[in-house]
mmCIF file of C-alpha atoms in Angstrom:
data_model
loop_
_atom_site.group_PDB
_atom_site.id
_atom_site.type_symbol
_atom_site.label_atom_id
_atom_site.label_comp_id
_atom_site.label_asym_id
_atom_site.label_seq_id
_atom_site.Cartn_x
_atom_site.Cartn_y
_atom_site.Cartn_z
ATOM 1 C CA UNK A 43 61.460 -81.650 5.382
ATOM 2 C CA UNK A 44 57.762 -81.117 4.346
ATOM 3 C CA UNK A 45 55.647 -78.090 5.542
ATOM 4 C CA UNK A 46 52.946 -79.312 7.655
ATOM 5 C CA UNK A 47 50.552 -76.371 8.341
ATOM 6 C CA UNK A 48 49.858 -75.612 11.897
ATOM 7 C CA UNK A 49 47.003 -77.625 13.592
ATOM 8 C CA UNK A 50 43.364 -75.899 12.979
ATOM 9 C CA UNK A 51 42.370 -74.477 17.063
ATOM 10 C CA UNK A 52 38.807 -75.164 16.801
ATOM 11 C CA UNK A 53 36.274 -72.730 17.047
ATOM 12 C CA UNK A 54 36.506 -72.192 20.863
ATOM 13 C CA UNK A 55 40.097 -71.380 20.741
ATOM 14 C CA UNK A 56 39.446 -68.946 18.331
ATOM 15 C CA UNK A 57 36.637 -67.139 19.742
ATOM 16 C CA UNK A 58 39.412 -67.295 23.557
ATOM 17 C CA UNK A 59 42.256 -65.843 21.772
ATOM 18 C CA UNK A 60 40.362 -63.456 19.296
ATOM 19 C CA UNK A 61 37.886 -62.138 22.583
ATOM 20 C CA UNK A 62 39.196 -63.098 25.481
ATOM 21 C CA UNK A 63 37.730 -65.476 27.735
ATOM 22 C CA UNK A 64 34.848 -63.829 29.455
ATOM 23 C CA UNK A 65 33.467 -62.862 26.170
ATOM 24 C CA UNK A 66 33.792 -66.952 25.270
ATOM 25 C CA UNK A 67 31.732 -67.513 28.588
ATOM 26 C CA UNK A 68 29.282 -64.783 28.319
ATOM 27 C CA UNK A 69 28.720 -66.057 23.693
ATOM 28 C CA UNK A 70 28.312 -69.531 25.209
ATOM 29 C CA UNK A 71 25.311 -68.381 27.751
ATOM 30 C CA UNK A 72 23.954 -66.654 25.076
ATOM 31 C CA UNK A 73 23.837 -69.275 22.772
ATOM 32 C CA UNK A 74 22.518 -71.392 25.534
ATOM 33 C CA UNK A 75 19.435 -69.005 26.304
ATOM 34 C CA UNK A 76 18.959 -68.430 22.621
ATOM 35 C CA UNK A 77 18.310 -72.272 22.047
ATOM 36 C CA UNK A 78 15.974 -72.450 24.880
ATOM 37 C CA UNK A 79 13.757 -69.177 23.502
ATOM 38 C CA UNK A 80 13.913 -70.796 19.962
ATOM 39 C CA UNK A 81 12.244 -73.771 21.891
ATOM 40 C CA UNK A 82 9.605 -71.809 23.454
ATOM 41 C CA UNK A 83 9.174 -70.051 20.149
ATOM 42 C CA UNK A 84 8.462 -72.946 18.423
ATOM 43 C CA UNK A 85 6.344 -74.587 21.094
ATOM 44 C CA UNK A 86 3.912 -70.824 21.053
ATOM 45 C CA UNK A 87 4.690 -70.408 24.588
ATOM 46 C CA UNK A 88 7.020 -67.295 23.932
ATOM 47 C CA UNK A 89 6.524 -65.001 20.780
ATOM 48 C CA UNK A 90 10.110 -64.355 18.970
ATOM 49 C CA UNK A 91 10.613 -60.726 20.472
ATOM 50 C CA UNK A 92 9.037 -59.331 23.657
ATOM 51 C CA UNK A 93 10.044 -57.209 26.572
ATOM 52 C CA UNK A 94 10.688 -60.648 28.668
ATOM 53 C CA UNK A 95 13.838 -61.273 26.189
ATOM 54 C CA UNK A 96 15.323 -58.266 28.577
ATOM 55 C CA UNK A 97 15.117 -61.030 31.461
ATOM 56 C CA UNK A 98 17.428 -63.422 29.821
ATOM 57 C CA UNK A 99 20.410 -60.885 30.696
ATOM 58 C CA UNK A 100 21.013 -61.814 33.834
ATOM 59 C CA UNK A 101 20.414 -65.523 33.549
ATOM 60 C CA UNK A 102 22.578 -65.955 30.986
ATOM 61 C CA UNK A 103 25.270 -64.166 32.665
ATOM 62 C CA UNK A 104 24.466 -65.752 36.009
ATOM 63 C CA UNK A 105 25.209 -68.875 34.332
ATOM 64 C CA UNK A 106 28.126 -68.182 32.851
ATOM 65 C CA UNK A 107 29.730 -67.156 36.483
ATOM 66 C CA UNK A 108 28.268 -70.250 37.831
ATOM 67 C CA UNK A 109 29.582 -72.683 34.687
ATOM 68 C CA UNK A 110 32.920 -71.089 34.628
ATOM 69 C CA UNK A 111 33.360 -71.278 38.048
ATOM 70 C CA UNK A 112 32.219 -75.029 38.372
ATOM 71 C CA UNK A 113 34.502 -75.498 35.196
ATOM 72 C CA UNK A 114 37.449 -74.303 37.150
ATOM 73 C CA UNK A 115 36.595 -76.531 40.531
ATOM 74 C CA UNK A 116 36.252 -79.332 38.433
ATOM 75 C CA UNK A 117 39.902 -78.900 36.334
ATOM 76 C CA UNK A 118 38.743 -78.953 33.050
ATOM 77 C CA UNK A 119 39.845 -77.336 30.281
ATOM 78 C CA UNK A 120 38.449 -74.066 28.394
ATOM 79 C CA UNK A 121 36.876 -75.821 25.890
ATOM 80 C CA UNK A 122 34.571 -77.958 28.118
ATOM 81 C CA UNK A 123 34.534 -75.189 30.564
ATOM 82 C CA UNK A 124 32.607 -73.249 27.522
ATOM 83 C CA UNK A 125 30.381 -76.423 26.782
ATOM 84 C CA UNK A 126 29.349 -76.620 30.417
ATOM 85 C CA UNK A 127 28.399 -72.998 30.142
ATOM 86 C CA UNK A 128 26.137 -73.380 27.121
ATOM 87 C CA UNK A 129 24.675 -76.418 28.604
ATOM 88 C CA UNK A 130 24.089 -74.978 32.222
ATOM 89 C CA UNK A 131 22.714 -71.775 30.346
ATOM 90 C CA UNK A 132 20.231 -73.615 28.249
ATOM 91 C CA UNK A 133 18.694 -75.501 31.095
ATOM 92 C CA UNK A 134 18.651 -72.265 33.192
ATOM 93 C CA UNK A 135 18.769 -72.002 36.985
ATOM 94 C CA UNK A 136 15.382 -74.287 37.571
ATOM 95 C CA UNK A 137 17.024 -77.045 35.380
ATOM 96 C CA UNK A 138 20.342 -76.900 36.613
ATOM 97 C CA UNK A 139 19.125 -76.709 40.269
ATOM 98 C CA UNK A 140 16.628 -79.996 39.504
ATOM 99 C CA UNK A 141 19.598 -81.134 37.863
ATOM 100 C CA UNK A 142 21.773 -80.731 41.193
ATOM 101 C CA UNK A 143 18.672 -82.263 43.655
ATOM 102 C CA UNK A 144 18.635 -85.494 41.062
ATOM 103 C CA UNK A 145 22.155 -86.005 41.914
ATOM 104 C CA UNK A 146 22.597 -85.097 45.427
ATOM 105 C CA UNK A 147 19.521 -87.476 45.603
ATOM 106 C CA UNK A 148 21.313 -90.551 44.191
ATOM 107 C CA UNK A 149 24.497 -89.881 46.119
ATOM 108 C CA UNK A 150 22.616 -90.017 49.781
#
């Protein structure tokens, strides 16, 4: 028989079994609210550090409650659970909740 090496996890796996899951969620809003500032940065609307950074706390862990528990209504798996979470984190609550109107709009 020939040695096939184990399967590589991805990245997400890793960073789930290496620091647990929250710590995924709360990397993922992070990331998410670090590519929005680096937006703002380089549209001159935000200068690269300032007290307002202290702000993006609590959004970014708002959103990653909020992602991971839409994640978990919606069955999917970690790894799109973590997606969601970046992408729900990026937009912020404003984007996400104009998100939410758009589609509650089409549906009635």
């Amino acid at each position: 028989m020939t040695d096939i090496p184990p399967p590589d996890p991805g990245l997400i796996a890793t960073f789930h079994q290496f620091l647990g899951g929250a710590a995924t969620a709360l990397l993922a809003a992070f990331s998410g609210r670090a590519m929005y500032h680096a937006g703002e940065v380089r549209a001159r609307r935000r200068p690269i550090l300032s007290y307002d950074l202290v702000w993006e706390i609590p959004t970014a862990v708002g959103m990653a409650i909020a992602g991971d528990a839409l994640g978990a209504y919606m069955g999917l798996s970690r790894e799109v659970t973590v997606g969601l979470i970046a992408v729900l984190s990026y937009l912020g609550p404003r984007g996400a909740g104009a998100m939410v109107e758009r589609w509650a709009s089409r549906k009635g």
